Amino acid sequence: MTASQALPRVVPRAPLDDAVAGPALAAAAQGRLLALELLSDVAVRVAGSVHLGETLQTIADAVVESLGFDAAVLNLVTETSVPVAAVTGPQELQDALLGTAQPLEVWEAMLARSVPLGNLRFVDGRAGDDLDGMLSWVPDIAVSQDPDAWHPQDALFAPLHGTGGDLVGVLSVDLPRDGRRPDATGVELLERFAMMAALAIQRARMHQDAADSATLFRRMFEDAPLGMALLGLDGRVEQTNATYAAMIGRERTELTGLFCWDLVHAEDRESIRTAIGVVANKDSPIVEGEVRNVSGEQWGRATASRIDGPTGARVLVQMVDVTEQRRTTRLLRSQATTDILTGLSNRAGLNRQLQALLDKPRVGGDRVAVIFCDLDLFKLVNDTHGHAAGDELLMHVARVLQGELRGADVAARFGGDEFVVVLDSCAGPGGAIATAERIRAALSRPVTVAGGALVLSLSMGIAIADASSTTEQLLADADTALYRAKDGGGGEWELFAPDMRDKTVSRLRLREDLRDALADGQFRLHYQPLVDLSTGWTTGFEALLRWEHPERGLLLPADFLDELMHGNLSCAATDWVIRSALEDAATWPEEHGHRPFVSINISPQQLGRVDLTAVIAEHVRRVGIDPDRVWIEVTEEALVAGSAQLSALAALRALGLHVALDDFGSGYAGLLALRDVPADVVKLDREFTRSLLTDSTTRSIVESVVALCARLGRTLVAEGLETAQDVAALQDLGLGLGQGWHLGRPGPLPPVRPPTCS
């Protein structure tokens, strides 16, 4: 490989054994784990083989496989030259280098003018150093202006030194897959592979010089980077190297004469005793396994083999430290089963823990129970205060749930704002209900989020396991009970009963049908007129959603709207209503001096969308309708959602649209809505109209609302006009607009014509 002179960037070093933490480092941890596993395999091969060519090729292959380079070359050093011994990389590289050798003085000169990088040497190709007289192979890669990018003539190599300090070979790498110069971890891993290569070269040469020499064995024994121990056939320690003693956590002088199984963790002793006996009795030539030291903090992968020599038989134990691999594996396993935000188990971890509890033997009335929890109106918190506040809220819920756990109970985040609590030992429904009540009480205390106090509401579904319960069925039953609890308005718990399953099946079928309805164009818009009570002329139409079901016929919103607005199709359905209503309204002709407006209902959840104003503005522009002809109807529920909804209403009015407050007087806000909401229109709830003729108090309230709206400049619309008497009573009160079946029923694209008001 080519190299040239320059001062490389200084790459900061970090210990290879640093703990790996956090999901962002998981991929790097996996790569490092692979490198260390291959390094362990190489160490075993180096210790047990004197076939130099095969061993060096194994090292070159392992470097390419694990360190992110596409090329690795190992050179031997003789008295006069440096021949190529092993090449891993592109065929053109192998063709160029295999069988070649360079003069020793060329390598020595390059070593002299290169710059240290840890125990490695680096030549910066950007410096354009003269490499005359040195055989080279230059990869065909582009030259980048990035100073951290790999240059075609960059060279990174490791001088391989024997124990006496003499140069025995060179390991060089090229073609980094990420196109970058290596980081500190890559440098240190390459140093370790270089150590293995130097050891392999020295071992092979020493074996050639003195195959049966005790000096060879002792040097290999003492200098090996893996732990080594020589045992008698009875398992007593005769000698160890320093690495083995360090892994065990004892001084070498303390180990001689002890049984090897007394040096490991209590849980591993019997397996070690058995393994040594198998090897000593020649039942197997080699036995492998993992062991821990007495404290359990260090892990080693041990290989035991029998050695028969002139002085008798021994058992040789070689041990590679795999503590970091174990630590990394545990981290990766934990990340696979733990929710990153809350630290609770995630869905995968929940399934595993719940199955373990279901498999646990039970006595008496001891039962497993599942409480499925869902935060009510969590999306509104996210939309109002932002996702950071939502995350803060989820972490608070996690802490509360953990505080209510006992013994082997489990808390998990199932996904989004859904949590699951599993009770290990529950005395039937009463125990589960008591826990649910404690959780609800704990979460009912105000919590500060985004600088403000919130009182949380939690819906819960409870399911009790029986002898035939499975993980999937128990969770599904608790989810079914949760849905029933949310149907009741939220903030309560519901205990699962078998008859709920049929309703769950119906709900799932409804979800599938709604998906098909949107995809197949089964939704329709019907329009109900709004009438000027003084003239009897239609001034506008309210767009009302209908579903032309292929089997059940025309369905009203009561049959499907709740599932639609709280499911994944809510945004798509709302956009369809807005687009279709505006396209229809754009075609309505002018009659009697005006073109009717269109009124579109927007749910509180959709009003909190950050893109809603832009979506409406784009459709208004596209169809070319006058914004003054568009009403956006919202209910009082939207007013308690927070500032995001109120800001959306103000933005819509700024576009020239009108905002109508629907069902006024029946919801949460009351008269405060007239003060705080940026609305142009107030639609009086139909309950006032129904009792207007029979209740004097109602009549007084309506008279006051009429006067108040007139003073505030708000247009007042009366809903629910079913009779001519209703119309006459409201005309007497001076109310301007009305809506109801007497004035016109909803229908598809009605013509603009005057209804009969008398």
Short mmCIF file of N, CA, C and O in Angstrom, two decimals, residues 79-118:
data_model
loop_
_atom_site.label_atom_id
_atom_site.label_comp_id
_atom_site.label_asym_id
_atom_site.label_seq_id
_atom_site.Cartn_x
_atom_site.Cartn_y
_atom_site.Cartn_z
N GLU A 79 15.73 -10.46 7.02
CA GLU A 79 16.96 -9.69 7.20
C GLU A 79 17.15 -8.64 6.12
O GLU A 79 17.77 -7.60 6.36
N THR A 80 16.60 -8.88 4.91
CA THR A 80 16.87 -7.94 3.80
C THR A 80 15.62 -7.39 3.14
O THR A 80 15.70 -6.40 2.41
N SER A 81 14.46 -8.00 3.35
CA SER A 81 13.26 -7.57 2.61
C SER A 81 12.02 -7.70 3.47
O SER A 81 12.05 -8.23 4.59
N VAL A 82 10.93 -7.20 2.89
CA VAL A 82 9.62 -7.24 3.55
C VAL A 82 8.62 -7.86 2.57
O VAL A 82 7.96 -7.15 1.81
N PRO A 83 8.49 -9.19 2.55
CA PRO A 83 7.55 -9.84 1.63
C PRO A 83 6.11 -9.75 2.14
O PRO A 83 5.87 -9.66 3.34
N VAL A 84 5.14 -9.78 1.19
CA VAL A 84 3.72 -9.80 1.53
C VAL A 84 3.33 -11.22 1.92
O VAL A 84 3.55 -12.16 1.15
N ALA A 85 2.72 -11.39 3.11
CA ALA A 85 2.37 -12.73 3.60
C ALA A 85 0.88 -13.03 3.49
O ALA A 85 0.49 -14.18 3.34
N ALA A 86 0.02 -12.02 3.59
CA ALA A 86 -1.43 -12.24 3.53
C ALA A 86 -2.11 -10.97 3.05
O ALA A 86 -1.71 -9.86 3.44
N VAL A 87 -3.12 -11.14 2.20
CA VAL A 87 -3.87 -10.00 1.66
C VAL A 87 -5.36 -10.33 1.71
O VAL A 87 -5.78 -11.41 1.29
N THR A 88 -6.15 -9.40 2.23
CA THR A 88 -7.61 -9.48 2.14
C THR A 88 -8.10 -8.18 1.53
O THR A 88 -7.77 -7.10 2.01
N GLY A 89 -8.86 -8.28 0.45
CA GLY A 89 -9.34 -7.07 -0.21
C GLY A 89 -9.68 -7.35 -1.66
O GLY A 89 -9.81 -8.50 -2.09
N PRO A 90 -9.83 -6.29 -2.46
CA PRO A 90 -10.20 -6.46 -3.85
C PRO A 90 -9.20 -7.35 -4.61
O PRO A 90 -8.01 -7.41 -4.27
N GLN A 91 -9.69 -7.99 -5.66
CA GLN A 91 -8.83 -8.90 -6.43
C GLN A 91 -7.65 -8.15 -7.03
O GLN A 91 -6.53 -8.68 -7.09
N GLU A 92 -7.87 -6.92 -7.46
CA GLU A 92 -6.77 -6.17 -8.06
C GLU A 92 -5.66 -5.91 -7.04
O GLU A 92 -4.49 -5.89 -7.38
N LEU A 93 -6.05 -5.74 -5.76
CA LEU A 93 -5.07 -5.57 -4.70
C LEU A 93 -4.27 -6.86 -4.50
O LEU A 93 -3.04 -6.83 -4.38
N GLN A 94 -4.97 -7.98 -4.47
CA GLN A 94 -4.29 -9.26 -4.30
C GLN A 94 -3.34 -9.52 -5.48
O GLN A 94 -2.20 -9.97 -5.29
N ASP A 95 -3.82 -9.23 -6.69
CA ASP A 95 -2.97 -9.44 -7.87
C ASP A 95 -1.73 -8.56 -7.81
O ASP A 95 -0.64 -8.96 -8.25
N ALA A 96 -1.88 -7.35 -7.27
CA ALA A 96 -0.77 -6.40 -7.27
C ALA A 96 0.28 -6.72 -6.19
O ALA A 96 1.47 -6.45 -6.38
N LEU A 97 -0.15 -7.31 -5.06
CA LEU A 97 0.76 -7.42 -3.92
C LEU A 97 1.21 -8.84 -3.59
O LEU A 97 2.32 -9.03 -3.08
N LEU A 98 0.35 -9.83 -3.80
CA LEU A 98 0.74 -11.19 -3.43
C LEU A 98 1.98 -11.64 -4.20
O LEU A 98 2.07 -11.46 -5.41
N GLY A 99 2.93 -12.19 -3.47
CA GLY A 99 4.17 -12.65 -4.10
C GLY A 99 5.22 -11.59 -4.26
O GLY A 99 6.30 -11.85 -4.81
N THR A 100 4.94 -10.36 -3.81
CA THR A 100 5.92 -9.28 -3.96
C THR A 100 6.65 -9.05 -2.64
O THR A 100 6.21 -9.47 -1.56
N ALA A 101 7.76 -8.36 -2.74
CA ALA A 101 8.54 -7.99 -1.56
C ALA A 101 9.21 -6.65 -1.83
O ALA A 101 9.48 -6.28 -2.97
N GLN A 102 9.46 -5.92 -0.77
CA GLN A 102 10.13 -4.63 -0.88
C GLN A 102 11.40 -4.65 -0.05
O GLN A 102 11.48 -5.36 0.97
N PRO A 103 12.38 -3.87 -0.44
CA PRO A 103 13.62 -3.81 0.35
C PRO A 103 13.35 -3.32 1.76
O PRO A 103 12.51 -2.43 1.98
N LEU A 104 14.05 -3.88 2.70
CA LEU A 104 13.84 -3.52 4.09
C LEU A 104 14.12 -2.04 4.34
O LEU A 104 13.41 -1.38 5.11
N GLU A 105 15.10 -1.48 3.61
CA GLU A 105 15.44 -0.08 3.87
C GLU A 105 14.31 0.87 3.45
O GLU A 105 14.17 1.97 4.00
N VAL A 106 13.50 0.44 2.44
CA VAL A 106 12.37 1.28 2.03
C VAL A 106 11.35 1.39 3.16
O VAL A 106 10.85 2.47 3.49
N TRP A 107 11.05 0.25 3.78
CA TRP A 107 10.11 0.25 4.90
C TRP A 107 10.67 1.04 6.08
O TRP A 107 9.94 1.79 6.73
N GLU A 108 11.95 0.86 6.34
CA GLU A 108 12.54 1.58 7.47
C GLU A 108 12.50 3.08 7.25
O GLU A 108 12.25 3.86 8.18
N ALA A 109 12.71 3.50 5.98
CA ALA A 109 12.66 4.93 5.68
C ALA A 109 11.24 5.48 5.86
O ALA A 109 11.04 6.59 6.38
N MET A 110 10.25 4.68 5.42
CA MET A 110 8.87 5.14 5.58
C MET A 110 8.48 5.20 7.05
O MET A 110 7.79 6.13 7.50
N LEU A 111 8.90 4.23 7.83
CA LEU A 111 8.63 4.26 9.26
C LEU A 111 9.24 5.50 9.89
O LEU A 111 8.66 6.12 10.79
N ALA A 112 10.40 5.87 9.42
CA ALA A 112 11.10 7.02 10.00
C ALA A 112 10.38 8.33 9.71
O ALA A 112 10.40 9.25 10.53
N ARG A 113 9.75 8.45 8.54
CA ARG A 113 9.12 9.73 8.20
C ARG A 113 7.60 9.73 8.46
O ARG A 113 6.93 10.72 8.19
N SER A 114 7.04 8.63 8.99
CA SER A 114 5.62 8.61 9.35
C SER A 114 5.44 9.17 10.76
O SER A 114 6.40 9.39 11.48
N VAL A 115 4.20 9.39 11.12
CA VAL A 115 3.87 10.02 12.40
C VAL A 115 3.15 9.00 13.29
O VAL A 115 2.27 8.28 12.82
N PRO A 116 3.50 8.92 14.58
CA PRO A 116 2.82 7.97 15.47
C PRO A 116 1.34 8.30 15.62
O PRO A 116 0.94 9.47 15.68
N LEU A 117 0.53 7.28 15.67
CA LEU A 117 -0.90 7.39 15.96
C LEU A 117 -1.21 6.27 16.94
O LEU A 117 -1.51 5.15 16.56
N GLY A 118 -1.07 6.57 18.25
CA GLY A 118 -1.08 5.50 19.23
C GLY A 118 0.16 4.65 19.01
O GLY A 118 1.28 5.14 18.91
#
